[in-house]
XYZ file of C-alpha atoms in Angstrom:
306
model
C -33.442 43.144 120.738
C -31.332 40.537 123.013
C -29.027 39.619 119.002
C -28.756 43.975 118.818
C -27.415 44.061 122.348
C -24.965 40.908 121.566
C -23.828 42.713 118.052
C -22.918 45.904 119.842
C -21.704 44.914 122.677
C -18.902 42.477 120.256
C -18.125 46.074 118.259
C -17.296 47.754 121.586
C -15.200 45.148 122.780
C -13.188 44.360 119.287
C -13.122 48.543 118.120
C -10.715 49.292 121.041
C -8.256 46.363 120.016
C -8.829 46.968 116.537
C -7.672 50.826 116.819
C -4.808 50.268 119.251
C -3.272 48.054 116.554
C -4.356 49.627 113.330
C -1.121 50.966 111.034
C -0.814 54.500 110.302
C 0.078 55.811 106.915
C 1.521 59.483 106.507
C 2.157 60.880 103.041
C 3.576 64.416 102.331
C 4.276 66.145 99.116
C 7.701 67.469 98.619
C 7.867 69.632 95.546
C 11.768 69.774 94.820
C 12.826 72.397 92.247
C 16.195 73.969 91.633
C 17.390 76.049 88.870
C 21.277 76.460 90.046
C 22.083 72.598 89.950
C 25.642 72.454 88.377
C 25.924 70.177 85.266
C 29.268 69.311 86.133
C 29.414 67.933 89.541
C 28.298 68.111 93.018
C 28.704 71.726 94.202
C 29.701 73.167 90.747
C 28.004 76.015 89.477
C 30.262 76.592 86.173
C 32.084 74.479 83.774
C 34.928 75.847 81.654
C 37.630 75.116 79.254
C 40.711 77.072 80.195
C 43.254 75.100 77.547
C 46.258 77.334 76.664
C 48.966 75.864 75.413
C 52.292 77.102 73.898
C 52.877 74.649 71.095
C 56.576 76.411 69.864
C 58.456 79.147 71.905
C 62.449 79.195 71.274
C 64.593 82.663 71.373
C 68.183 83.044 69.219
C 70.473 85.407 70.593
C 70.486 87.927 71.177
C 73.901 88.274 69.018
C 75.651 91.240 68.423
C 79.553 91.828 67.616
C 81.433 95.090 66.024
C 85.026 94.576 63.884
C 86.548 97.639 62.796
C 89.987 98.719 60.925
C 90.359 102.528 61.436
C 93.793 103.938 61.483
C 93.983 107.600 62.811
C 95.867 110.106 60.300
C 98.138 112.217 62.093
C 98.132 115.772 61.581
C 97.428 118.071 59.613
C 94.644 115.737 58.504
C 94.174 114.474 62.149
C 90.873 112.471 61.538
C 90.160 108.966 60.909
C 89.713 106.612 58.183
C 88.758 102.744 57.786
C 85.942 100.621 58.118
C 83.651 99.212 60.790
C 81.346 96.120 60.289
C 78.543 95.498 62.762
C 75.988 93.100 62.834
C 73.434 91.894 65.382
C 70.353 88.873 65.357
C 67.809 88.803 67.808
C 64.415 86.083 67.236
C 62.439 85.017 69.418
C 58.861 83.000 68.468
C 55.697 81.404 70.128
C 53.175 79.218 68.877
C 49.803 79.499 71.302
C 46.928 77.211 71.214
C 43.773 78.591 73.124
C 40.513 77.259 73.898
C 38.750 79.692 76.284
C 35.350 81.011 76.835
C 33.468 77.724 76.684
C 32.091 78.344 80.429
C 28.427 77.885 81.769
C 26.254 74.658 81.893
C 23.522 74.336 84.056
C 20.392 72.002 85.017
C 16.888 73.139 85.914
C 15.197 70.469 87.722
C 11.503 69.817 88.952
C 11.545 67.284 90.791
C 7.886 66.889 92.550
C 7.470 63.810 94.931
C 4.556 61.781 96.901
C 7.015 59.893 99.859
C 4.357 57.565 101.892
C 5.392 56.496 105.575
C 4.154 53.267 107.024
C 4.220 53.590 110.586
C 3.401 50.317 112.897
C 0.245 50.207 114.873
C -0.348 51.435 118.124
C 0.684 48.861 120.993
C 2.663 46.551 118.291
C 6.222 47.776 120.071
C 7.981 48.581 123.513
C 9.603 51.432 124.580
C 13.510 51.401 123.534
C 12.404 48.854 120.993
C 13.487 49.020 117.226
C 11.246 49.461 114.829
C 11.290 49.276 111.299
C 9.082 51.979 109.140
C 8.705 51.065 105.507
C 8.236 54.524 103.270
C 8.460 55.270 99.350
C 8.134 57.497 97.077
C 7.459 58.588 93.482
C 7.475 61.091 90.977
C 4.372 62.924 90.558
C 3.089 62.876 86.843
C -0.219 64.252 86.125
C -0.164 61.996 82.983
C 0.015 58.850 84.830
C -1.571 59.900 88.250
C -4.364 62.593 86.995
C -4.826 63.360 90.642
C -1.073 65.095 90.846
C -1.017 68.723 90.936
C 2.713 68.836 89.044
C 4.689 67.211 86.723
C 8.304 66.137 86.989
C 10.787 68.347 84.530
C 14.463 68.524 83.665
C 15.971 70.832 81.732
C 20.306 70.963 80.826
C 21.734 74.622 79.279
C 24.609 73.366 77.749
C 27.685 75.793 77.156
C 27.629 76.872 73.740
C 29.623 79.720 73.321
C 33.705 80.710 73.063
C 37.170 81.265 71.806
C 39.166 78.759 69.661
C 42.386 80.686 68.828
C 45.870 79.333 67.496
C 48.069 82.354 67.194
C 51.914 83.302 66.826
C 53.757 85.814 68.849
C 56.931 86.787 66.700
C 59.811 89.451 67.137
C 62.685 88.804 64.650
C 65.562 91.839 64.197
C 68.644 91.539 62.095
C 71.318 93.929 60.503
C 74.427 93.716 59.229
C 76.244 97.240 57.676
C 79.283 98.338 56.997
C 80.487 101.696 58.442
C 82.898 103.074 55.973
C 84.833 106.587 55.586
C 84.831 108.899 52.344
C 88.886 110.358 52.074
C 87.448 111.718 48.784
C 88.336 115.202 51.040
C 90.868 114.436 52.991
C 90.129 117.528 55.273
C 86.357 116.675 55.653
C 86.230 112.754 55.731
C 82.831 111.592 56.247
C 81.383 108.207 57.090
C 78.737 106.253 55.230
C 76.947 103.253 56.306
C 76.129 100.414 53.571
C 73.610 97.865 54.757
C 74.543 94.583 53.771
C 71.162 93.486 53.720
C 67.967 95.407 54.712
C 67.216 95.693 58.747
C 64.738 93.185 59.729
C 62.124 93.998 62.095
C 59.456 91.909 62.251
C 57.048 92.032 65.497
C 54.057 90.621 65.567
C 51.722 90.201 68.894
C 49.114 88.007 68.698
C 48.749 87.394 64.735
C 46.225 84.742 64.171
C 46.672 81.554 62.225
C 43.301 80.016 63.101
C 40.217 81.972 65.069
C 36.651 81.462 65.684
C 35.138 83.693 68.058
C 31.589 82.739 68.829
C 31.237 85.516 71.399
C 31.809 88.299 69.378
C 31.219 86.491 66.087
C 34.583 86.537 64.369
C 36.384 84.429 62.744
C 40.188 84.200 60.819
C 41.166 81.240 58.782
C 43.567 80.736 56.459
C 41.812 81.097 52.680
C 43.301 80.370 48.940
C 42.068 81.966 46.082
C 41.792 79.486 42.741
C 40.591 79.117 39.498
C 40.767 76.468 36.823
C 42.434 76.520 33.688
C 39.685 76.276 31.051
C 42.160 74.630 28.351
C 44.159 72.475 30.871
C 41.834 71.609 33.321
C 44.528 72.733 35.931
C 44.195 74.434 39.630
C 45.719 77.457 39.529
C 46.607 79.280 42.758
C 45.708 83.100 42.536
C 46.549 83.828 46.376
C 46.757 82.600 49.756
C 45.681 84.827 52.087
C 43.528 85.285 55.699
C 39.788 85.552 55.576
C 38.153 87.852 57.948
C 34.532 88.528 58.068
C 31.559 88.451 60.339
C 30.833 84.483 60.797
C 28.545 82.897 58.738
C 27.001 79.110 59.604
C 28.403 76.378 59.164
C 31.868 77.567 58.361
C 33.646 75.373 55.905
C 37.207 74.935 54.383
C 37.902 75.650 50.614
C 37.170 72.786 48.533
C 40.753 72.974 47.266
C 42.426 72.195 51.040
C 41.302 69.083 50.052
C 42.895 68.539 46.729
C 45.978 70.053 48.052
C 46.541 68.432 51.511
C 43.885 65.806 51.720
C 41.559 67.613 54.779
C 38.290 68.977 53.847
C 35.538 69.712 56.464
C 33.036 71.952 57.781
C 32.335 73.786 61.722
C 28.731 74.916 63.070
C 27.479 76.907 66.289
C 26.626 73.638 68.708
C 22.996 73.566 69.485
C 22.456 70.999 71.656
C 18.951 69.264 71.817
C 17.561 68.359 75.060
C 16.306 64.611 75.901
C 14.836 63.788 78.711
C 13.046 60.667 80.625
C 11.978 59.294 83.712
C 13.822 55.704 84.881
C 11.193 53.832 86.567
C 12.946 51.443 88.287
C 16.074 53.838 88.911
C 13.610 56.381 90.335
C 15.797 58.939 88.276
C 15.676 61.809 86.006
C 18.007 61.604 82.444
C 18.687 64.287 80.230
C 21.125 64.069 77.167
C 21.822 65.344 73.835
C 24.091 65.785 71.126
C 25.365 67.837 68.297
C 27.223 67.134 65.222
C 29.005 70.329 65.182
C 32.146 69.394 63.565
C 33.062 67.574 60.490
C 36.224 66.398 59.253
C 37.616 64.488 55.948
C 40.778 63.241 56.179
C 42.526 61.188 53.026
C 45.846 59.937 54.855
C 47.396 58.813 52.259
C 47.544 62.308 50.935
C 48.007 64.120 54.479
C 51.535 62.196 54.366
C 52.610 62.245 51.260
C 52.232 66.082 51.647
C-alpha cells in the first residue's frame, strides 16, 4: 500500500510538467483542385498563335497617258479624223503568311495534400518571444499511403486545332488601244478602237497557295498530275493544278515534289499524349508530351540546284 501511494503520488507530480511541455502536432487536409490553370503562364487562361505576316506587297503605278493626232476638217465635212493611243498599268500584289486559330491549352490539376504543423510545447516560450514551428507536407496517394482518401492528378489539353494559310492578294489591269477614225464616208466618219493587246484584269482576293484548315477540315495544296513513260522510263507531267478536298490523315506531298525539287514529306492532326509524374524530392507535379506531327525530307543539293 505505502509503494502504491509513492507510485501515484510521483505520476501526479511529473503528469502536470509532462503536459505543460508536451509538443502539439496539427495536421489538416487541403484538397487543391483547379480545372482553369493556364498552361501558359501565371494568370493565363488562353494561348494563341496570332502570326500574320505579309511576305511580298509592292504596287506599280498606277500609269496612265493619252497621245492623239486628230486634225479637225473644216466644213462641209466639219468632223474629225486621226488617231488616239491610250494606255494605262495598274498592279498591285501581296504575299500573306497566316498561322491563326491555334488557341486554347489548359491544365486540370488535383492536387490533394496532408501539411503537418509542429507546434512547441506549452511553457517552452515567453510572451513576445520568437518561435520557430516546423510543418510539411505531402501529396496524398492512396497507392503509397492506403489510408488517403484521394489521389494526386494532372491533366494538360493541349491546343490542337487551326489555320495554316499562305495566300496571294492580286489586282493587275493593263490596256493599251488605239482609237482610230473610218473617212471611208467622209460625211459619217466613225471611230474604231483596236486593242493592242487584250485588257488585263486580273483580281484575285485571298487565292490560296498553301491551306490546311483543321477547324473546318479543309485543305488546298498545290498537286501535279504524272505518269511514266512505259518505253522510256520518263516522268511525264500531265498537270499542275490545286487539290481541294475534305482532309484526309496524314496529308502528304506527291512523291514526284521530291524528284523534282528535292522536298518530300508528310503533315498529321497533333495528338498529343499526356505524361505525368510526381517529383519526390521537388514536391512537384510534371506533365509532358509530344507529337511527331510533321515530317520533312529535304535533299539540298537538289533544293539549290533547282
Amino acid at each position: 500500500m505505502k509503494n502504491l501511494l509513492k507510485t501515484f503520488f510521483f505520476i501526479i507530480l511529473f503528469l502536470p510538467g509532462y503536459l505543460s511541455f508536451s509538443q502539439n502536432t496539427i495536421i489538416h487536409d487541403i484538397p487543391w483542385h483547379s480545372d482553369t490553370v493556364g498552361m501558359w503562364g501565371s494568370g493565363s487562361t488562353a494561348w494563341s498563335i496570332n502570326q500574320i505576316d505579309t511576305l511580298v506587297d509592292f504596287t506599280i503605278g498606277p500609269y496612265s497617258d493619252q497621245y492623239s493626232w486628230v486634225y479637225t476638217m473644216p466644213w462641209p465635212i466639219d468632223d474629225s479624223v486621226g488617231m488616239i493611243f491610250d494606255y494605262g498599268a495598274y498592279a498591285s500584289m501581296q504575299l500573306i503568311f497566316e498561322m491563326v486559330g491555334w488557341s486554347g491549352g489548359a491544365v486540370k490539376v488535383n492536387y490533394p495534400t496532408k501539411i503537418q504543423m509542429d507546434f512547441p510545447p506549452n511553457g517552452s516560450f515567453s510572451n513576445g518571444s520568437w518561435v520557430t514551428i516546423p510543418s510539411e507536407y505531402r501529396e496524398q496517394d492512396t497507392i503509397v499511403h492506403p489510408t488517403d482518401y484521394d489521389n494526386w492528378d494532372i491533366y494538360a489539353d493541349w491546343p490542337d486545332a487551326g489555320k495554316i494559310e499562305l495566300f496571294i492578294n492580286m489586282d493587275v489591269q493593263a490596256h493599251a488601244d488605239l482609237i482610230y477614225s473610218n473617212p471611208s464616208d467622209p460625211f459619217n466618219i466613225t471611230w474604231d478602237t483596236l486593242h493592242v493587246f487584250e485588257p488585263i484584269n486580273i483580281n484575285l482576293d485571298t487565292f490560296d497557295i498553301f491551306l490546311v484548315d483543321l477547324v473546318n477540315g479543309e485543305y488546298v495544296i498545290p498537286w501535279v498530275a504524272y505518269h511514266v513513260d512505259p518505253f522510256t522510263g520518263n516522268t511525264i507531267i500531265d498537270s499542275v493544278y490545286f487539290l481541294h478536298d475534305s482532309i484526309g490523315w496524314p496529308l502528304q506531298f506527291p512523291p514526284i515534289f521530291y524528284d523534282l525539287i528535292g522536298i518530300s514529306g508528310d503533315i498529321s492532326i497533333p495528338d498529343i499524349q499526356n505524361y505525368t509524374k510526381w517529383i519526390e524530392n521537388e514536391q512537384r507535379l510534371y506533365t509532358w508530351g509530344n507529337d511527331e506531327y510533321l515530317h520533312i525530307n529535304l535533299d539540298i543539293i537538289k533544293f539549290v540546284e533547282m
